[in-house]
Coordinates of C-alpha atoms in Angstrom, one line a residue:
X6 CA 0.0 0.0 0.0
X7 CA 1.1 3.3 -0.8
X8 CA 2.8 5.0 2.1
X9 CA 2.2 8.9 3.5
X10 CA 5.4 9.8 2.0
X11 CA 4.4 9.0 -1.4
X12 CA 0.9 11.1 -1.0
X13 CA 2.1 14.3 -0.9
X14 CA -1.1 15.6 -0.5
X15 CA -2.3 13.5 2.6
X16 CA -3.1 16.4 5.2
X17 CA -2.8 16.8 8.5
X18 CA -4.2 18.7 12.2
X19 CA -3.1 18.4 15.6
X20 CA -5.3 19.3 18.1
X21 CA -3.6 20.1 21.9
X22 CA -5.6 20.4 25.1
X23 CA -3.5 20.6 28.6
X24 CA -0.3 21.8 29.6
X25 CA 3.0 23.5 28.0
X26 CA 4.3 19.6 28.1
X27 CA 1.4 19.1 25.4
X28 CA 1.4 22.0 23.4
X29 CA 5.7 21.2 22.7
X30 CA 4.6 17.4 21.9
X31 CA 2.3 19.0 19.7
X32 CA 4.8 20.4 18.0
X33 CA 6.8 17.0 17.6
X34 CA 4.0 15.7 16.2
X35 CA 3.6 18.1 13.7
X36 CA 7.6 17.5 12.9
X37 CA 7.3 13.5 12.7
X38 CA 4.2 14.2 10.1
X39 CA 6.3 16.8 8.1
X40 CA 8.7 14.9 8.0
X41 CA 7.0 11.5 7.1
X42 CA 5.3 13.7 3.6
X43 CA 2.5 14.8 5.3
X44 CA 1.4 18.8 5.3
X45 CA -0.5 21.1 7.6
X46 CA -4.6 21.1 6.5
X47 CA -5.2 24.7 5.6
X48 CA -7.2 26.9 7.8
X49 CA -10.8 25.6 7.9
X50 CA -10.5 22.8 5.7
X51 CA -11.0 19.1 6.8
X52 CA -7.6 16.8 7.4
X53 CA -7.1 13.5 6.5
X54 CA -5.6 12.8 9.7
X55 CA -6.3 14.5 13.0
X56 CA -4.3 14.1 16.2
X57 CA -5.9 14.5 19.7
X58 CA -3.3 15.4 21.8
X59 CA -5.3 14.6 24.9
X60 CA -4.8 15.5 29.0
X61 CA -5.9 13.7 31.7
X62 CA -5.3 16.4 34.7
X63 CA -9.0 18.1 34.5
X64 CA -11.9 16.5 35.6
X65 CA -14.0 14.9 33.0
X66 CA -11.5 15.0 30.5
X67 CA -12.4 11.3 29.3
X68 CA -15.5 12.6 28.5
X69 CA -14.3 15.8 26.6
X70 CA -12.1 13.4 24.7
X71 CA -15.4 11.1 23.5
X72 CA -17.3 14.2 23.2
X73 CA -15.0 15.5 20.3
X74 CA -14.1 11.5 18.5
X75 CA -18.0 11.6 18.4
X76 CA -18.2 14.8 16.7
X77 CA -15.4 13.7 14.4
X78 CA -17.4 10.3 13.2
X79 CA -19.6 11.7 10.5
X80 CA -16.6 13.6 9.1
X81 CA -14.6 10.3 9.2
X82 CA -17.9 8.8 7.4
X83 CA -18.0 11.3 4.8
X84 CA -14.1 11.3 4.0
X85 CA -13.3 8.1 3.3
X86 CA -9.3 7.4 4.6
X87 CA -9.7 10.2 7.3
X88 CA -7.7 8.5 10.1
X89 CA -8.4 9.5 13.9
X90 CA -5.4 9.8 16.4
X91 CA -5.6 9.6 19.8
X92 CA -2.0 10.2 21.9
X93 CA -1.2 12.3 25.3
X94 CA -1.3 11.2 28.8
X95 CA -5.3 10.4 28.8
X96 CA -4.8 8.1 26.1
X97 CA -1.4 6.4 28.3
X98 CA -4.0 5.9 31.3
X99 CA -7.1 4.4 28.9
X100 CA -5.1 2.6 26.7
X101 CA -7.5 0.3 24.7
X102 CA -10.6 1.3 26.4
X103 CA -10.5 4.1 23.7
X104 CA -10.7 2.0 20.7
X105 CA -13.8 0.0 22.6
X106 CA -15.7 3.1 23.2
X107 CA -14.7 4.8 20.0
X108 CA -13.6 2.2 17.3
X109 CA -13.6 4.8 15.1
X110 CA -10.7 5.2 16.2
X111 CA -7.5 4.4 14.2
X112 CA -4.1 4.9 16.6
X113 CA -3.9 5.0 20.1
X114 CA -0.1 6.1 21.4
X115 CA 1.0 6.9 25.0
X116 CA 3.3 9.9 26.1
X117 CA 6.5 7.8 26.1
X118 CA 6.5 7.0 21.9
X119 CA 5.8 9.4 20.4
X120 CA 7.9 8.9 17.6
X121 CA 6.0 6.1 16.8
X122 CA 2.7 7.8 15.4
X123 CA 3.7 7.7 11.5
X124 CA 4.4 4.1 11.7
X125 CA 1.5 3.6 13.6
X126 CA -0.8 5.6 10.9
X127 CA 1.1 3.2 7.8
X128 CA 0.2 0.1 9.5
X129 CA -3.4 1.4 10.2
X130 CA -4.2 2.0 6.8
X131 CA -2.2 -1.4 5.6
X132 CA -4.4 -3.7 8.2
X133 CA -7.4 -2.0 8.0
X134 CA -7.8 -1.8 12.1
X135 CA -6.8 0.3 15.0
X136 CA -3.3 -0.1 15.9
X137 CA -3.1 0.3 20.1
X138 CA 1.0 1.0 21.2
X139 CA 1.5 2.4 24.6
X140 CA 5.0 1.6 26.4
X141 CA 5.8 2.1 29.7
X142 CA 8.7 4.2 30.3
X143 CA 10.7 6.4 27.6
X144 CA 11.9 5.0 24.2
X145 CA 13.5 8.0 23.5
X146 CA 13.8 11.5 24.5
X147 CA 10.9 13.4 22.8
X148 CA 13.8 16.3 21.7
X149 CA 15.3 13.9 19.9
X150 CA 12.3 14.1 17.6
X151 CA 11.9 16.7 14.9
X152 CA 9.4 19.3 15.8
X153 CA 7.4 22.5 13.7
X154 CA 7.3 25.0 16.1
X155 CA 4.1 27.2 16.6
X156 CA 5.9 30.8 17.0
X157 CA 8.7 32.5 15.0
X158 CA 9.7 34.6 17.7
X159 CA 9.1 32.1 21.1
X160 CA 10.2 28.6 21.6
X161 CA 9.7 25.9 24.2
X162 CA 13.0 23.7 25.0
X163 CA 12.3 20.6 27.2
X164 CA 15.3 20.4 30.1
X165 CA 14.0 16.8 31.6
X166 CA 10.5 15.2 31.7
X167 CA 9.1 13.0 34.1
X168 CA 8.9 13.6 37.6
X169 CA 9.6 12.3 41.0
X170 CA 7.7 13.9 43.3
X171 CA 4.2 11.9 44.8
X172 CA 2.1 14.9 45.1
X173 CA -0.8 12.8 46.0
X174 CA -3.2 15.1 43.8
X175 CA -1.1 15.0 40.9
X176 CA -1.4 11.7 38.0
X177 CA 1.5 13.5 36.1
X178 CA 4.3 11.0 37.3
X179 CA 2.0 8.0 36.6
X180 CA 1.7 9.0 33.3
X181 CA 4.5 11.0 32.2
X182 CA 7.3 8.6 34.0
X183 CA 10.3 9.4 36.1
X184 CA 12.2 12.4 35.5
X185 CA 14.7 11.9 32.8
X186 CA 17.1 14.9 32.2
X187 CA 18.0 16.1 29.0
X188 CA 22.7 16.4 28.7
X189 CA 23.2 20.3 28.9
X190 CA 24.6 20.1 25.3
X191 CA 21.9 18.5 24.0
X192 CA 19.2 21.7 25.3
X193 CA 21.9 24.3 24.5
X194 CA 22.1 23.2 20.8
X195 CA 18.5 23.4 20.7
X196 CA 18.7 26.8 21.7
X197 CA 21.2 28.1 19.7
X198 CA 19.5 26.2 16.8
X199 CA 16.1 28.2 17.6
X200 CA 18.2 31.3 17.9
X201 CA 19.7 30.9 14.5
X202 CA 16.2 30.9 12.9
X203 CA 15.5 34.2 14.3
X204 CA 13.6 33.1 18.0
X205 CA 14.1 35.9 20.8
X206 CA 12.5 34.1 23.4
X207 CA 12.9 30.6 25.4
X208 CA 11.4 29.2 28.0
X209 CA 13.0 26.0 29.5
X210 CA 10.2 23.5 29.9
X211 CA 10.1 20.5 32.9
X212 CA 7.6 19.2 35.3
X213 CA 10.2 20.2 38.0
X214 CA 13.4 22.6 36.7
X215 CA 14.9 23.1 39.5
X216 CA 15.4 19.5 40.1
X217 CA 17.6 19.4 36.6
X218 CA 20.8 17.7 37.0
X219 CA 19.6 15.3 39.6
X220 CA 19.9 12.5 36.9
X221 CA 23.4 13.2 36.5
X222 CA 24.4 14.3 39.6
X223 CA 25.6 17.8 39.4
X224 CA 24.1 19.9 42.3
X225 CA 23.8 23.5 40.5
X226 CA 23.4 22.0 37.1
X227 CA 19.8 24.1 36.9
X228 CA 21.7 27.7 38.0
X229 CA 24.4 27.2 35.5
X230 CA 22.3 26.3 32.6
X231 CA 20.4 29.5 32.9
X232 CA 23.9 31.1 33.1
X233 CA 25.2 29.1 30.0
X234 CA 22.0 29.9 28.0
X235 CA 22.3 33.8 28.2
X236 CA 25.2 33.7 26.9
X237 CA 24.0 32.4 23.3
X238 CA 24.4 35.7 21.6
X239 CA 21.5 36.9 19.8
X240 CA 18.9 35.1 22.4
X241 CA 17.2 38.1 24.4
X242 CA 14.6 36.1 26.8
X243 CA 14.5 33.1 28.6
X244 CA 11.7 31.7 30.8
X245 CA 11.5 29.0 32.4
X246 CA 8.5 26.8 34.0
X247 CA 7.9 24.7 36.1
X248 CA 10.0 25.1 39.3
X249 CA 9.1 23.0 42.8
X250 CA 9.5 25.2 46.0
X251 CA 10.8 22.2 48.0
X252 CA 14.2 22.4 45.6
X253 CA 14.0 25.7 44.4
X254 CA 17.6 26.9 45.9
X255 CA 19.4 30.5 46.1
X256 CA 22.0 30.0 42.9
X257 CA 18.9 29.8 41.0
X258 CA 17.6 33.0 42.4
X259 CA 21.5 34.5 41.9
X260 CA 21.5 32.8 38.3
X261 CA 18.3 35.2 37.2
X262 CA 19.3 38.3 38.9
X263 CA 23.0 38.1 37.5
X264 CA 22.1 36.9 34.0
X265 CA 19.9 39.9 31.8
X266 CA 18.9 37.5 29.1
X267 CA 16.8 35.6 32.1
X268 CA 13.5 37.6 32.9
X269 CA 12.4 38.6 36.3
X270 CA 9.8 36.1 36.2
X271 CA 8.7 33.4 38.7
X272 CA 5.9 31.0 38.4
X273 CA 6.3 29.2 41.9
X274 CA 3.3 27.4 42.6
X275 CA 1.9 27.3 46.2
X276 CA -1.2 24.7 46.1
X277 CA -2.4 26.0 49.8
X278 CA -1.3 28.0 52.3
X279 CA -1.8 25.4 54.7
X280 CA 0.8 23.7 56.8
X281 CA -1.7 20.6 57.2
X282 CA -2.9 20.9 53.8
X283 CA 0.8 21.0 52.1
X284 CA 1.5 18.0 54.5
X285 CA -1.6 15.5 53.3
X286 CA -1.2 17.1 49.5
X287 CA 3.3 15.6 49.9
X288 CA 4.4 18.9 48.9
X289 CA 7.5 18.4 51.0
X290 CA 7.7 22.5 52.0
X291 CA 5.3 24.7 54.3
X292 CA 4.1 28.2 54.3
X293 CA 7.5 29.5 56.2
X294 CA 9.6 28.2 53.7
X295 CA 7.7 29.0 50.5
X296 CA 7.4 33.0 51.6
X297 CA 11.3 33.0 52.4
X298 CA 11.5 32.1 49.2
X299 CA 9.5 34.9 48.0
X300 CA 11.5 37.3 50.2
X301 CA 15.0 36.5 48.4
X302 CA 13.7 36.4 45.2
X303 CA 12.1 39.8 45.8
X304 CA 15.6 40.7 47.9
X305 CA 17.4 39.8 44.6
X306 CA 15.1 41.1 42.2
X307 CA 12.5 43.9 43.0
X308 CA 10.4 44.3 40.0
X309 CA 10.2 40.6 39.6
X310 CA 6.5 39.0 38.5
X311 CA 5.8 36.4 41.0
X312 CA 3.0 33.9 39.6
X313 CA 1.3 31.0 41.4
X314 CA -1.1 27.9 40.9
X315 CA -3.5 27.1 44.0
X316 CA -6.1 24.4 44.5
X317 CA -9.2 25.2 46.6
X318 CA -10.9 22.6 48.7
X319 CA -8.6 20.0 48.4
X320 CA -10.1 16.9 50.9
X321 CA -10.1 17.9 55.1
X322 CA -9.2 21.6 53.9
X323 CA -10.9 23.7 56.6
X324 CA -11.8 27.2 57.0
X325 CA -8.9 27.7 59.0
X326 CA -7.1 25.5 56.2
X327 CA -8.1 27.8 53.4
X328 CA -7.7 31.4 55.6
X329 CA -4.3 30.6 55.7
X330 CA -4.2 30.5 52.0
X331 CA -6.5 33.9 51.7
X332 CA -3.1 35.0 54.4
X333 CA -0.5 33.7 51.9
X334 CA -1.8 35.5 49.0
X335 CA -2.0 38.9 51.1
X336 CA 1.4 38.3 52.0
X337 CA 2.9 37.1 48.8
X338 CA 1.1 40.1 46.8
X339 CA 1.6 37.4 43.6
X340 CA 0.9 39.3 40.0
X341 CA -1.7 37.0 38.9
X342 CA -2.6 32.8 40.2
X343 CA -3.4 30.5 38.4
X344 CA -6.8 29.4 40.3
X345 CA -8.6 25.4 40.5
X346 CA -11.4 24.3 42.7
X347 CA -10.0 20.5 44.0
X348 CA -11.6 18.1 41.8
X349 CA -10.9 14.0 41.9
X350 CA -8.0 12.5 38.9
X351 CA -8.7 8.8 39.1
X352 CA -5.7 7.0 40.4
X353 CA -4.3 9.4 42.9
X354 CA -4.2 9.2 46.8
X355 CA -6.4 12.2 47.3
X356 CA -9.4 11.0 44.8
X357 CA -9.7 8.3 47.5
X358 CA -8.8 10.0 51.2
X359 CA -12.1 11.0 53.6
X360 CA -13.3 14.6 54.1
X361 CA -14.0 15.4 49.8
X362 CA -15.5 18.7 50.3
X363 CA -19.5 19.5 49.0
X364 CA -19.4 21.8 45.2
X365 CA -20.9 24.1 46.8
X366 CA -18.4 24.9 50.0
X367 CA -15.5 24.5 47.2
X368 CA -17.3 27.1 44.7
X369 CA -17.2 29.4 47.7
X370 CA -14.2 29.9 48.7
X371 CA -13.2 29.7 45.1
X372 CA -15.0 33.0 44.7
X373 CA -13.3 34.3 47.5
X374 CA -9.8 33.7 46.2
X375 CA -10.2 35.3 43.1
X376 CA -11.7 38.6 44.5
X377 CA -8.7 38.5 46.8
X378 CA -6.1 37.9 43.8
X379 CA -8.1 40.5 41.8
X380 CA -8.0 43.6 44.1
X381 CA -3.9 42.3 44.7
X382 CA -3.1 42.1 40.8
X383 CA -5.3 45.4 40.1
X384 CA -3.2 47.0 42.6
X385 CA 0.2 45.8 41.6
X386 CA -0.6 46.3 37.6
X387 CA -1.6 50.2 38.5
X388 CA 1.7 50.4 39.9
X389 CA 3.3 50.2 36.4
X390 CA 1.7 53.1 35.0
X391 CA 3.8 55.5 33.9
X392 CA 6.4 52.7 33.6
X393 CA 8.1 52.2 30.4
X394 CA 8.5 48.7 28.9
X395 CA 10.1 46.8 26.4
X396 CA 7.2 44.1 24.3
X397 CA 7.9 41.6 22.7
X398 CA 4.7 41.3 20.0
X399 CA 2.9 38.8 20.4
X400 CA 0.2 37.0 18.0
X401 CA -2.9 35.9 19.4
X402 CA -2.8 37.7 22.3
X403 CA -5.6 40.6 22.4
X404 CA -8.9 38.9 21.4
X405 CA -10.5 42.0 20.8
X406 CA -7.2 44.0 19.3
X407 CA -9.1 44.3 16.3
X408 CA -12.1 46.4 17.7
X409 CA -9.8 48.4 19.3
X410 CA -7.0 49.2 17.2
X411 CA -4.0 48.0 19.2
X412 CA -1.4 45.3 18.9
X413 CA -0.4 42.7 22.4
X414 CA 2.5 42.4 23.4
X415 CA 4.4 40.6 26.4
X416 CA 6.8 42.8 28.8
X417 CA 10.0 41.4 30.1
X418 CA 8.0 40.5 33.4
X419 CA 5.1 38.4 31.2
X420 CA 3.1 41.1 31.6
X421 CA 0.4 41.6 28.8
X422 CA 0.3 44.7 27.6
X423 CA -2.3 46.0 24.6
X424 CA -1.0 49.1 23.2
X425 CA -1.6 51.2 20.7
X426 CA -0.3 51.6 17.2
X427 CA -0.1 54.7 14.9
X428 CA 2.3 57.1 13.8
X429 CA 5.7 56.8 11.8
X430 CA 7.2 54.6 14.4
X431 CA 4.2 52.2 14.7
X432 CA 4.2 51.6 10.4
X433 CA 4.7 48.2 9.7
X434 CA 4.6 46.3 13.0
X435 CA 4.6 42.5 13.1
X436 CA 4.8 39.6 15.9
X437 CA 8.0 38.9 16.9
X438 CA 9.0 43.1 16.5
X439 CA 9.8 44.8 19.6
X440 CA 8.3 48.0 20.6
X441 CA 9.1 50.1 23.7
X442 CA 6.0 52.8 25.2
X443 CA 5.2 53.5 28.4
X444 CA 2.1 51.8 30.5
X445 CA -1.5 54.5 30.6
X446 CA -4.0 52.1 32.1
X447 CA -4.2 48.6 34.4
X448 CA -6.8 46.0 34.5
X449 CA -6.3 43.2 37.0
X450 CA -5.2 41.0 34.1
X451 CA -3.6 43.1 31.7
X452 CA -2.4 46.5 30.8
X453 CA -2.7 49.1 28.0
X454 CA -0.4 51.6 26.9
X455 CA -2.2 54.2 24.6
X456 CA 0.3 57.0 24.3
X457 CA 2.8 56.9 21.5
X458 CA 5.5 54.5 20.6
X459 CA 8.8 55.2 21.7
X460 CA 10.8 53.0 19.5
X461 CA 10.3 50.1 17.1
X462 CA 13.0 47.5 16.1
X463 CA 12.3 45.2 13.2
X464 CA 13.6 41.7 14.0
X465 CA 14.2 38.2 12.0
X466 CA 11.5 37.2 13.7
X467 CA 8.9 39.7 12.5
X468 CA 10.4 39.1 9.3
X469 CA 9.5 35.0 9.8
X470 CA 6.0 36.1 11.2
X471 CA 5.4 38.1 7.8
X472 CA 6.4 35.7 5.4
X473 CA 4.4 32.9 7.5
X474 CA 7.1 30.4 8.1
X475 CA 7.9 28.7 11.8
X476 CA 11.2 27.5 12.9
X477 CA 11.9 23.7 12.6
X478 CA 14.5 21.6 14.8
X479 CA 15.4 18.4 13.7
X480 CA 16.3 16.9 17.0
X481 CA 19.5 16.7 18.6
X482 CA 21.8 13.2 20.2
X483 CA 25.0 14.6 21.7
X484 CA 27.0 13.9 24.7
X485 CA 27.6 15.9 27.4
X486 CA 29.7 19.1 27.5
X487 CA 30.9 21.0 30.4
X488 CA 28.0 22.9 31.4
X489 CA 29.5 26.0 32.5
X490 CA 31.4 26.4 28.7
X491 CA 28.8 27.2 26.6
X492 CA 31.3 27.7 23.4
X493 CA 31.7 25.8 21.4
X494 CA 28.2 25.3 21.1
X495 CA 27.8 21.0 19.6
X496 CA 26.0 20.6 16.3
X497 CA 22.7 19.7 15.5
X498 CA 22.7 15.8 14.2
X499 CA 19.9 15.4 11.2
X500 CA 16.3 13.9 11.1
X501 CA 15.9 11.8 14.3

């Protein structure tokens, strides 16, 4: 039977739901098709393949997932050799029980290969049936893959995946594996191979960065690769996400303050604000610890952006429980939180412990919490007018830009920031340019800048966004360089 790489014209769409993790595997996937002949469906047209990239955090998001195979059936009926993916960590927990309920269904894969999907597709269409492949730990490291990426001017660059902590609401490790870290060469390249197609911005991607090196042993490893990565010439941001209070150590916090490339940034998720809460959730910190931490960064770096996720109503959390949260978030003054009311994943330790907490006591404090965060982040984004700020354009980023006649762009702190275009300096401006103005208004979750453009610099990247092309990395297999030497920089290797 003819293979994908012979049909030129065989089309493809991936469709991500869930966390940064999914939206870079995405991205792989879109790589491993390219590569295998397929091409990107054009906007609005049916594909002959579509990939759910699926989640399994959120409640109900088995029934999300059948919700959208059954909307996809008639289309599959009406196209004939339409094939239906299914891959991500809901499809590594249900395995098979996906083709049963759906077997419409053509491919089931898990989050540990990956790379297998354009075999799996081939022998689909070959045997006529659904092929199910899920593996239980890693067959290779998903940055050894080729990936399309989504932005011209912003990339994501996995450090490790996996994780070793047992947060007991949490099915990540379950599903995602133990933490495996990338060699510091290997995510370096990667950068500088991102770089040289014009990208600005990185953000270093890992269930838990701050644990980074643990694989290999080097205590620090996390620090200096921050160090190591500003000084790729040419790269003018770096983020990085997830970090774990219980390891999150002071050479990080020296690492951001002493490195400009690295933004003043912090997501550092808290969870409660509850000693007993943090205890029964394994969090392995409590409240003292985790507002020290606040304290240095803020010590280190003043006008750093502190973020946060919290869960409300996990089980047994009390009033008490949850006003010591409300006390947290005074104290912490975070920018903006990332808010969830405590809901049951199937096959962790707090879907079965006593004490699950009624909707409607959840709902409430919910409610609470985001009035509180609201009146804070209001009060901390009117603090930057009359600031000025460097943006990075964004696309996407102001739903109603349009309406209003400005552009979006993200400040060195993550800020969002609409502002207004006009003028000489504002001709021509695309994502991926960088504009400097100066902050006229605050909303508790963003801010507008409608006075004039002060400058306007015209970037590769702008120049990628124009012309509608996206970076591509063909995956990288090195050994591992000294971390703190960042030249010479290794060589990419080709394909995968």
């Amino acid at each position: 039977m003819e293979s994908a790489a012979m049909s030129p014209e065989r089309t493809y769409r991936v469709r991500t739901y869930g966390c940064q993790m999914n939206v870079h595997d995405s991205e792989r996937l879109s790589g491993l098709l390219e590569q295998a002949g397929y091409r990107a469906a054009p906007e609005g047209d049916d594909a002959d393949v579509v990939v759910l990239n699926t989640c399994a955090v959120r409640e109900n998001a088995d029934n999300r997932l059948y919700g959208n195979l059954g909307h996809l059936r008639p289309v599959k009926d009406a196209r004939p050799g339409m094939q239906i993916a299914v891959g991500g960590c809901l499809a590594q927990k249900d395995r098979g029980e996906i083709v049963r309920r759906a077997p419409w269904v053509d491919v089931v894969f898990g989050t540990h290969n990956v790379g297998s999907l354009p075999a799996l597709l081939d022998r689909a269409r070959h045997n006529a049936e659904a092929q199910v492949e899920i593996v239980e730990s890693l067959e290779v490291f998903p940055s050894t893959l080729p990936a399309k990426r989504d932005s011209a001017y912003s990339g994501w660059v996995s450090i490790s995946v996996g994780c070793n902590n047992t947060c007991t609401f949490c099915i990540v490790p379950a599903l995602r594996g133990k933490e495996k870290d990338r060699r510091p060469g290997e995510i370096l390249a990667e950068v500088q191979a991102l770089v040289d197609q014009g990208v600005l911005e990185v953000t270093l991607l890992g269930q838990n960065v701050n644990a980074y090196g643990v694989e290999f042993r080097e205590r620090g490893a996390f620090a200096d690769l921050l160090r190591s990565a500003g000084r790729i010439e040419g790269l003018e941001r770096i983020r990085f996400t997830s970090p774990h209070p219980r390891e999150f150590t002071d050479d990080v916090i020296d690492a951001m303050a002493e490195t400009p490339a690295v933004c003043h940034q912090l997501h550092m998720p808290l969870q409660s604000g509850s000693d007993d809460v943090l205890r029964r959730m394994r969090r392995g910190y409590r409240q003292e610890r985790y507002l020290g931490i606040i304290d240095r960064v803020r010590a280190a770096m003043p006008d750093a952006a502190i973020t946060t996720d919290i869960i409300v109503g996990f089980p047994g959390e009390t009033e008490a429980d949850f006003e010591q949260t409300l006390e947290v978030v005074r104290q912490a003054r975070f920018a903006s939180a990332f808010t969830f009311q405590y809901s049951k994943r199937p096959g962790t330790p707090a879907a079965e412990m006593d004490e699950q907490l009624p909707k409607a006591v959840v709902q409430e404090r919910y409610l609470r919490l985001t009035a509180l965060q609201d009146e804070i982040s209001l009060a901390a984004n009117r603090a930057q007018v009359g600031r000025q700020v460097e943006l990075l354009v964004a696309a996407g980023e102001g739903s109603k830009d349009a309406a209003t006649g400005r552009l979006s762009g993200r400040a060195r702190d993550g800020r969002l920031v609409h502002f207004r275009v006009g003028g000489e300096i504002g001709a021509g401006i695309r994502p991926g340019d960088v504009v400097e103005t100066v902050v006229t208004d605050a909303k508790p979750h963003f801010l507008v800048a409608d006075g004039a453009l002060l400058s306007h610099r015209r970037t590769a990247a702008g120049d990628a966004s124009e012309a509608g092309t996206r970076p591509t990395t063909p995956g990288v297999a090195l050994g591992m360089p000294a971390i703190g030497v960042p030249e010479p920089l290794p060589v990419l290797a080709s394909g995968c």
